[in-house]
Amino acid sequence: MDRIYAVPIVIPAYEPGTELLEFYRDLKTKGFQNIIVINDGSTDDYTELFDEITARGGVVLKHAVNQGKGRALKTVFNYILNEFPDSCGCITADSDGQHKTEDVEQCARALVHSRDCLIMGCRDFSGSNVPWKSRFGNELTKKVCSYLCGIKVSDTQTGLRGIPAGFMKELLNVPGERFEFETNMLISSKGKYTTIEVPVQTVYESKENHKTHFDPVLDSIKIYRIFGILFLKYIFSSLSSSIIDFILFGVFCSVLKPWNACYYIAIATVSARIFSASYNYLINYKFVFHSKKKMGTSGVQYLILAVCIMLLSALSVTAGVRFMPAVPEVLIKILVDTVLFLISYKVQQQLIY
């Protein structure tokens, strides 16, 4: 039998509808041998449904209380790593009827042939059957993820994924207990696992039939908080560097002024900037971008960027004052440096670290 049908299929479920049982039957009919469902703390009203899956040869793991999708996935990852140590990884799928068996098959095939890649079953949100909220939410999250994380994927929240075994081990220690875990998964894959997109069908049932436990407010806040924390680290790095630069400038001025009345300001400025820039580089390297690049290479690139940003700031502010004389110089500098600040973040993320 084709190896793809031995790939474990993971289905987290919390108080699911009958779509779960239909999905399970279709997967078995397709030929998948190892289907693991995790009952994430559903009430006793759903026991019969899970018992039927067990009776049909499926494996059902159970949480005593609802712990969230992220924790459910980690529970099954640990089970698979122990029970199927030779597996190339697993396929995760949702229990609400949004994934088709042929798409699961495509993702399993991609994982078998690309064992060190993260497989993403990506939906097309341009269709007329897609609710505008889903289309808008995906587009916004996609752009935010691309800018703040440097990760370009067309469907950031898809639950249909192929996860390599090595990555499954790492994900056991990745934070996130609910839907935000899937965002953390993407961030954790950067620089380590190439992402392969597999186009899949976009299925949206009617509001009456479609059951989801995704809270559009609370879960969205948790997801966007992840992005916010990443950018706040960059802001902290920049602000703390500026404070260090200011303090050191004052110290150097007080020390150098009695000895060199002519050039003490220039010397103090350069000396303070060397220390503050070195600090900024190290904080960004270790704390903000978690770079794995050689420090010598990224250090030279950072230096070039710092010089370019300084020159662009000086030239842009000068040009702004010349062409907009009625606007205060300070306001022009704030606008220019804000734009350069955002550009610098993207350059550091994509090219330096």
Tab-separated table of C-alpha atoms in Angstrom:
chain	number	residue	atom	x	y	z
A	1	MET	CA	0.000	0.000	0.000
A	2	ASP	CA	1.133	3.564	-0.721
A	3	ARG	CA	3.198	4.978	2.166
A	4	ILE	CA	1.010	8.045	2.411
A	5	TYR	CA	-1.829	6.006	3.928
A	6	ALA	CA	0.388	5.064	6.879
A	7	VAL	CA	0.911	8.730	7.814
A	8	PRO	CA	-0.989	9.392	11.084
A	9	ILE	CA	-3.971	11.734	10.753
A	10	VAL	CA	-4.596	13.950	13.782
A	11	ILE	CA	-8.066	15.358	14.447
A	12	PRO	CA	-8.577	17.526	17.555
A	13	ALA	CA	-12.249	17.670	18.518
A	14	TYR	CA	-14.236	19.505	21.164
A	15	GLU	CA	-17.959	18.749	21.236
A	16	PRO	CA	-17.981	17.988	17.479
A	17	GLY	CA	-20.918	17.569	15.154
A	18	THR	CA	-21.700	14.525	13.049
A	19	GLU	CA	-19.239	15.885	10.451
A	20	LEU	CA	-16.443	14.296	12.489
A	21	LEU	CA	-17.849	10.802	12.119
A	22	GLU	CA	-18.449	11.326	8.395
A	23	PHE	CA	-14.909	12.645	7.989
A	24	TYR	CA	-13.508	9.637	9.847
A	25	ARG	CA	-15.464	7.207	7.664
A	26	ASP	CA	-14.254	8.941	4.494
A	27	LEU	CA	-10.633	8.782	5.653
A	28	LYS	CA	-10.946	5.055	6.396
A	29	THR	CA	-12.581	4.475	3.014
A	30	LYS	CA	-9.742	6.373	1.355
A	31	GLY	CA	-7.311	3.936	2.995
A	32	PHE	CA	-5.727	5.847	5.863
A	33	GLN	CA	-4.654	3.386	8.538
A	34	ASN	CA	-3.735	5.528	11.549
A	35	ILE	CA	-6.372	8.077	12.520
A	36	ILE	CA	-6.050	9.615	15.976
A	37	VAL	CA	-8.863	11.740	17.383
A	38	ILE	CA	-8.327	13.752	20.551
A	39	ASN	CA	-11.461	14.360	22.586
A	40	ASP	CA	-10.561	17.691	24.158
A	41	GLY	CA	-12.814	17.549	27.210
A	42	SER	CA	-16.199	17.127	25.501
A	43	THR	CA	-19.181	16.461	27.758
A	44	ASP	CA	-20.745	13.007	28.171
A	45	ASP	CA	-23.296	13.901	25.499
A	46	TYR	CA	-20.584	13.198	22.900
A	47	THR	CA	-19.376	9.876	24.320
A	48	GLU	CA	-21.397	7.807	21.863
A	49	LEU	CA	-19.846	9.576	18.875
A	50	PHE	CA	-16.289	8.994	20.108
A	51	ASP	CA	-17.117	5.380	21.046
A	52	GLU	CA	-18.265	4.728	17.496
A	53	ILE	CA	-14.916	5.982	16.159
A	54	THR	CA	-13.148	3.614	18.550
A	55	ALA	CA	-15.411	0.738	17.467
A	56	ARG	CA	-14.481	1.423	13.838
A	57	GLY	CA	-10.759	1.052	14.580
A	58	GLY	CA	-9.821	4.625	15.361
A	59	VAL	CA	-7.704	5.782	18.285
A	60	VAL	CA	-9.407	8.249	20.623
A	61	LEU	CA	-7.326	10.073	23.214
A	62	LYS	CA	-9.097	12.108	25.863
A	63	HIS	CA	-8.574	15.224	27.963
A	64	ALA	CA	-10.531	15.263	31.214
A	65	VAL	CA	-11.317	18.947	30.661
A	66	ASN	CA	-11.156	21.221	27.651
A	67	GLN	CA	-7.576	22.481	27.271
A	68	GLY	CA	-7.639	24.044	23.813
A	69	LYS	CA	-6.541	23.077	20.321
A	70	GLY	CA	-2.867	23.769	20.924
A	71	ARG	CA	-2.695	21.466	23.928
A	72	ALA	CA	-4.736	18.811	22.099
A	73	LEU	CA	-2.268	18.809	19.201
A	74	LYS	CA	0.691	18.512	21.564
A	75	THR	CA	-0.948	15.555	23.299
A	76	VAL	CA	-1.309	13.707	19.984
A	77	PHE	CA	2.193	14.701	18.809
A	78	ASN	CA	3.610	13.083	21.939
A	79	TYR	CA	1.481	9.968	21.362
A	80	ILE	CA	2.635	9.621	17.744
A	81	LEU	CA	6.305	10.146	18.575
A	82	ASN	CA	6.054	7.276	21.079
A	83	GLU	CA	3.757	4.920	19.174
A	84	PHE	CA	4.933	5.600	15.594
A	85	PRO	CA	8.653	6.412	16.007
A	86	ASP	CA	9.389	5.662	12.335
A	87	SER	CA	6.672	7.938	10.965
A	88	CYS	CA	7.792	10.834	8.780
A	89	GLY	CA	5.366	13.086	10.678
A	90	CYS	CA	1.623	13.590	10.775
A	91	ILE	CA	-1.263	15.416	9.116
A	92	THR	CA	-3.493	17.638	11.262
A	93	ALA	CA	-7.080	18.273	10.184
A	94	ASP	CA	-10.126	19.938	11.711
A	95	SER	CA	-13.233	18.091	12.842
A	96	ASP	CA	-15.839	20.498	11.475
A	97	GLY	CA	-16.126	19.247	7.888
A	98	GLN	CA	-13.951	21.922	6.268
A	99	HIS	CA	-11.357	19.459	5.000
A	100	LYS	CA	-11.870	16.923	2.229
A	101	THR	CA	-10.198	13.513	2.196
A	102	GLU	CA	-8.599	14.142	-1.196
A	103	ASP	CA	-6.943	17.264	0.246
A	104	VAL	CA	-5.689	15.288	3.248
A	105	GLU	CA	-4.284	12.795	0.744
A	106	GLN	CA	-2.498	15.586	-1.159
A	107	CYS	CA	-0.911	16.929	2.019
A	108	ALA	CA	0.152	13.441	3.127
A	109	ARG	CA	1.765	12.840	-0.257
A	110	ALA	CA	3.615	16.153	-0.041
A	111	LEU	CA	4.867	15.304	3.474
A	112	VAL	CA	6.107	11.848	2.441
A	113	HIS	CA	8.064	13.369	-0.442
A	114	SER	CA	9.299	16.412	1.531
A	115	ARG	CA	10.003	15.091	5.007
A	116	ASP	CA	11.780	18.203	6.279
A	117	CYS	CA	9.129	20.677	5.161
A	118	LEU	CA	6.032	22.124	6.799
A	119	ILE	CA	3.077	21.362	4.543
A	120	MET	CA	0.243	23.903	4.539
A	121	GLY	CA	-3.127	23.029	2.999
A	122	CYS	CA	-4.014	26.547	1.844
A	123	ARG	CA	-7.519	27.654	0.953
A	124	ASP	CA	-8.466	30.175	-1.747
A	125	PHE	CA	-10.326	33.050	-0.095
A	126	SER	CA	-11.298	34.819	-3.317
A	127	GLY	CA	-14.378	32.676	-3.997
A	128	SER	CA	-17.912	34.018	-3.698
A	129	ASN	CA	-18.775	31.380	-1.083
A	130	VAL	CA	-16.224	32.783	1.395
A	131	PRO	CA	-17.732	35.089	4.062
A	132	TRP	CA	-16.286	38.593	3.849
A	133	LYS	CA	-15.166	38.406	7.495
A	134	SER	CA	-13.076	35.326	6.738
A	135	ARG	CA	-11.647	36.919	3.596
A	136	PHE	CA	-10.779	40.163	5.388
A	137	GLY	CA	-9.400	38.378	8.456
A	138	ASN	CA	-7.142	36.123	6.409
A	139	GLU	CA	-5.849	38.992	4.256
A	140	LEU	CA	-5.074	41.129	7.297
A	141	THR	CA	-3.386	38.308	9.213
A	142	LYS	CA	-1.412	37.325	6.115
A	143	LYS	CA	-0.031	40.851	5.687
A	144	VAL	CA	0.728	41.326	9.381
A	145	CYS	CA	2.464	37.940	9.525
A	146	SER	CA	4.498	38.778	6.436
A	147	TYR	CA	5.658	42.176	7.724
A	148	LEU	CA	6.244	41.420	11.397
A	149	CYS	CA	7.430	37.802	11.115
A	150	GLY	CA	8.831	37.633	7.595
A	151	ILE	CA	6.636	34.598	6.879
A	152	LYS	CA	4.738	34.584	3.598
A	153	VAL	CA	1.927	32.073	3.434
A	154	SER	CA	-1.453	32.520	1.783
A	155	ASP	CA	-3.497	30.866	4.566
A	156	THR	CA	-2.001	31.478	8.015
A	157	GLN	CA	-4.809	29.813	9.990
A	158	THR	CA	-5.376	26.606	8.059
A	159	GLY	CA	-5.788	23.561	10.264
A	160	LEU	CA	-4.762	21.177	7.483
A	161	ARG	CA	-1.010	20.809	7.882
A	162	GLY	CA	1.700	18.226	7.367
A	163	ILE	CA	4.213	18.363	10.198
A	164	PRO	CA	7.587	16.576	10.045
A	165	ALA	CA	8.478	14.305	12.960
A	166	GLY	CA	11.475	16.426	13.945
A	167	PHE	CA	9.342	19.540	14.079
A	168	MET	CA	6.711	17.715	16.149
A	169	LYS	CA	9.329	17.188	18.871
A	170	GLU	CA	10.186	20.880	18.890
A	171	LEU	CA	6.522	21.885	18.969
A	172	LEU	CA	5.968	20.073	22.262
A	173	ASN	CA	7.772	22.992	23.923
A	174	VAL	CA	6.301	25.788	21.814
A	175	PRO	CA	3.880	28.009	23.801
A	176	GLY	CA	0.189	28.327	22.993
A	177	GLU	CA	-2.719	26.268	24.278
A	178	ARG	CA	-5.528	27.392	21.972
A	179	PHE	CA	-5.675	28.543	18.337
A	180	GLU	CA	-2.633	30.808	18.774
A	181	PHE	CA	-0.472	27.664	18.851
A	182	GLU	CA	-0.821	27.358	15.066
A	183	THR	CA	0.569	30.885	14.664
A	184	ASN	CA	3.465	30.058	16.979
A	185	MET	CA	4.036	26.952	14.866
A	186	LEU	CA	4.545	29.126	11.793
A	187	ILE	CA	6.929	31.447	13.621
A	188	SER	CA	8.905	28.503	15.007
A	189	SER	CA	9.309	27.019	11.532
A	190	LYS	CA	11.072	30.101	10.159
A	191	GLY	CA	14.654	29.426	9.126
A	192	LYS	CA	14.355	25.720	9.939
A	193	TYR	CA	11.573	24.208	7.857
A	194	THR	CA	10.641	25.252	4.342
A	195	THR	CA	6.923	25.850	3.911
A	196	ILE	CA	5.190	24.112	1.017
A	197	GLU	CA	1.683	25.262	0.109
A	198	VAL	CA	-0.794	22.694	-1.181
A	199	PRO	CA	-3.952	24.257	-2.702
A	200	VAL	CA	-7.051	22.749	-1.121
A	201	GLN	CA	-10.808	23.222	-1.431
A	202	THR	CA	-12.435	26.085	0.451
A	203	VAL	CA	-15.468	24.734	2.263
A	204	TYR	CA	-17.862	26.987	4.157
A	205	GLU	CA	-21.087	25.515	5.402
A	206	SER	CA	-24.116	27.614	6.294
A	207	LYS	CA	-24.056	29.411	9.604
A	208	GLU	CA	-26.679	27.000	10.966
A	209	ASN	CA	-24.659	23.883	10.133
A	210	HIS	CA	-21.114	25.091	10.723
A	211	LYS	CA	-19.892	24.676	14.293
A	212	THR	CA	-16.673	26.320	15.432
A	213	HIS	CA	-15.108	26.965	18.824
A	214	PHE	CA	-12.912	29.779	17.515
A	215	ASP	CA	-13.766	32.928	19.465
A	216	PRO	CA	-13.412	35.781	16.931
A	217	VAL	CA	-12.547	38.268	19.694
A	218	LEU	CA	-10.572	36.400	22.354
A	219	ASP	CA	-8.711	34.060	20.007
A	220	SER	CA	-7.941	36.864	17.545
A	221	ILE	CA	-6.514	38.926	20.411
A	222	LYS	CA	-4.245	36.028	21.390
A	223	ILE	CA	-3.044	35.612	17.812
A	224	TYR	CA	-2.370	39.303	17.233
A	225	ARG	CA	-0.739	39.590	20.634
A	226	ILE	CA	1.949	37.234	19.325
A	227	PHE	CA	2.645	39.619	16.446
A	228	GLY	CA	2.537	42.604	18.806
A	229	ILE	CA	5.077	41.097	21.179
A	230	LEU	CA	7.513	40.575	18.305
A	231	PHE	CA	7.324	44.230	17.278
A	232	LEU	CA	7.406	45.455	20.886
A	233	LYS	CA	10.728	43.681	21.303
A	234	TYR	CA	12.074	45.698	18.376
A	235	ILE	CA	10.677	48.931	19.842
A	236	PHE	CA	12.256	48.111	23.222
A	237	SER	CA	15.577	47.430	21.543
A	238	SER	CA	15.483	50.761	19.710
A	239	LEU	CA	14.324	52.830	22.691
A	240	SER	CA	16.810	51.297	25.109
A	241	SER	CA	19.587	51.876	22.555
A	242	SER	CA	18.587	55.538	22.305
A	243	ILE	CA	18.635	55.904	26.094
A	244	ILE	CA	22.080	54.312	26.299
A	245	ASP	CA	23.280	56.590	23.501
A	246	PHE	CA	21.968	59.678	25.319
A	247	ILE	CA	23.460	58.700	28.688
A	248	LEU	CA	26.858	57.806	27.237
A	249	PHE	CA	26.921	61.031	25.219
A	250	GLY	CA	26.493	63.016	28.451
A	251	VAL	CA	29.158	60.999	30.241
A	252	PHE	CA	31.687	61.335	27.408
A	253	CYS	CA	31.022	65.074	27.122
A	254	SER	CA	31.676	65.640	30.816
A	255	VAL	CA	34.897	63.613	30.630
A	256	LEU	CA	36.235	64.974	27.345
A	257	LYS	CA	35.274	68.648	27.578
A	258	PRO	CA	38.155	69.667	29.891
A	259	TRP	CA	40.675	67.880	27.656
A	260	ASN	CA	39.476	68.774	24.155
A	261	ALA	CA	37.325	71.867	23.932
A	262	CYS	CA	37.208	71.852	20.112
A	263	TYR	CA	36.138	68.345	19.207
A	264	TYR	CA	34.668	66.860	22.390
A	265	ILE	CA	31.101	66.867	21.028
A	266	ALA	CA	32.042	64.985	17.861
A	267	ILE	CA	34.172	62.494	19.794
A	268	ALA	CA	31.450	61.988	22.417
A	269	THR	CA	28.802	61.501	19.701
A	270	VAL	CA	30.796	58.867	17.807
A	271	SER	CA	31.914	57.054	20.980
A	272	ALA	CA	28.388	56.888	22.382
A	273	ARG	CA	27.001	55.705	19.053
A	274	ILE	CA	29.561	52.880	18.806
A	275	PHE	CA	28.514	51.522	22.205
A	276	SER	CA	24.768	51.982	21.685
A	277	ALA	CA	24.855	50.501	18.167
A	278	SER	CA	26.803	47.481	19.407
A	279	TYR	CA	24.229	46.979	22.137
A	280	ASN	CA	21.372	47.368	19.632
A	281	TYR	CA	22.931	44.843	17.263
A	282	LEU	CA	23.410	42.222	19.998
A	283	ILE	CA	19.886	42.670	21.402
A	284	ASN	CA	18.365	42.346	17.929
A	285	TYR	CA	20.553	39.343	17.118
A	286	LYS	CA	19.751	37.383	20.295
A	287	PHE	CA	16.454	38.734	21.612
A	288	VAL	CA	14.417	40.223	18.770
A	289	PHE	CA	15.147	38.134	15.664
A	290	HIS	CA	16.802	35.062	17.277
A	291	SER	CA	19.275	34.977	14.408
A	292	LYS	CA	21.246	31.892	13.444
A	293	LYS	CA	23.398	33.790	10.977
A	294	LYS	CA	27.139	34.227	11.550
A	295	MET	CA	27.696	37.298	13.711
A	296	GLY	CA	30.552	38.555	11.557
A	297	THR	CA	28.398	38.623	8.419
A	298	SER	CA	25.315	40.103	10.051
A	299	GLY	CA	27.465	42.592	11.986
A	300	VAL	CA	28.926	44.062	8.800
A	301	GLN	CA	25.479	44.214	7.212
A	302	TYR	CA	24.082	45.931	10.303
A	303	LEU	CA	26.858	48.524	10.171
A	304	ILE	CA	26.122	49.271	6.522
A	305	LEU	CA	22.404	49.595	7.306
A	306	ALA	CA	23.085	51.939	10.248
A	307	VAL	CA	25.212	54.222	8.057
A	308	CYS	CA	22.600	54.192	5.273
A	309	ILE	CA	19.774	54.987	7.710
A	310	MET	CA	21.789	57.869	9.185
A	311	LEU	CA	22.530	59.334	5.749
A	312	LEU	CA	18.940	58.863	4.555
A	313	SER	CA	17.665	60.588	7.663
A	314	ALA	CA	19.958	63.567	7.210
A	315	LEU	CA	19.209	63.914	3.482
A	316	SER	CA	15.452	63.405	3.849
A	317	VAL	CA	15.078	65.884	6.694
A	318	THR	CA	17.172	68.437	4.815
A	319	ALA	CA	15.029	67.983	1.697
A	320	GLY	CA	11.846	68.167	3.744
A	321	VAL	CA	12.848	71.430	5.374
A	322	ARG	CA	13.789	72.877	1.996
A	323	PHE	CA	10.544	71.960	0.221
A	324	MET	CA	8.232	72.452	3.210
A	325	PRO	CA	9.675	75.470	5.029
A	326	ALA	CA	6.438	76.082	6.935
A	327	VAL	CA	6.672	72.678	8.676
A	328	PRO	CA	8.840	72.579	11.838
A	329	GLU	CA	12.108	70.687	11.437
A	330	VAL	CA	11.333	68.490	14.446
A	331	LEU	CA	8.034	67.310	12.936
A	332	ILE	CA	9.723	66.486	9.626
A	333	LYS	CA	12.418	64.515	11.445
A	334	ILE	CA	9.799	62.565	13.414
A	335	LEU	CA	7.963	61.610	10.214
A	336	VAL	CA	11.156	60.694	8.350
A	337	ASP	CA	12.631	58.683	11.192
A	338	THR	CA	9.348	56.821	11.755
A	339	VAL	CA	9.317	55.664	8.135
A	340	LEU	CA	13.000	54.717	8.307
A	341	PHE	CA	12.333	52.894	11.590
A	342	LEU	CA	9.760	50.664	9.868
A	343	ILE	CA	11.991	50.137	6.833
A	344	SER	CA	14.934	49.261	9.068
A	345	TYR	CA	12.857	46.609	10.854
A	346	LYS	CA	12.001	44.904	7.565
A	347	VAL	CA	15.585	45.062	6.261
A	348	GLN	CA	16.980	43.620	9.483
A	349	GLN	CA	14.352	40.877	9.527
A	350	GLN	CA	14.787	39.827	5.885
A	351	LEU	CA	18.462	40.494	5.125
A	352	ILE	CA	20.582	40.919	8.249
A	353	TYR	CA	19.337	38.453	10.836
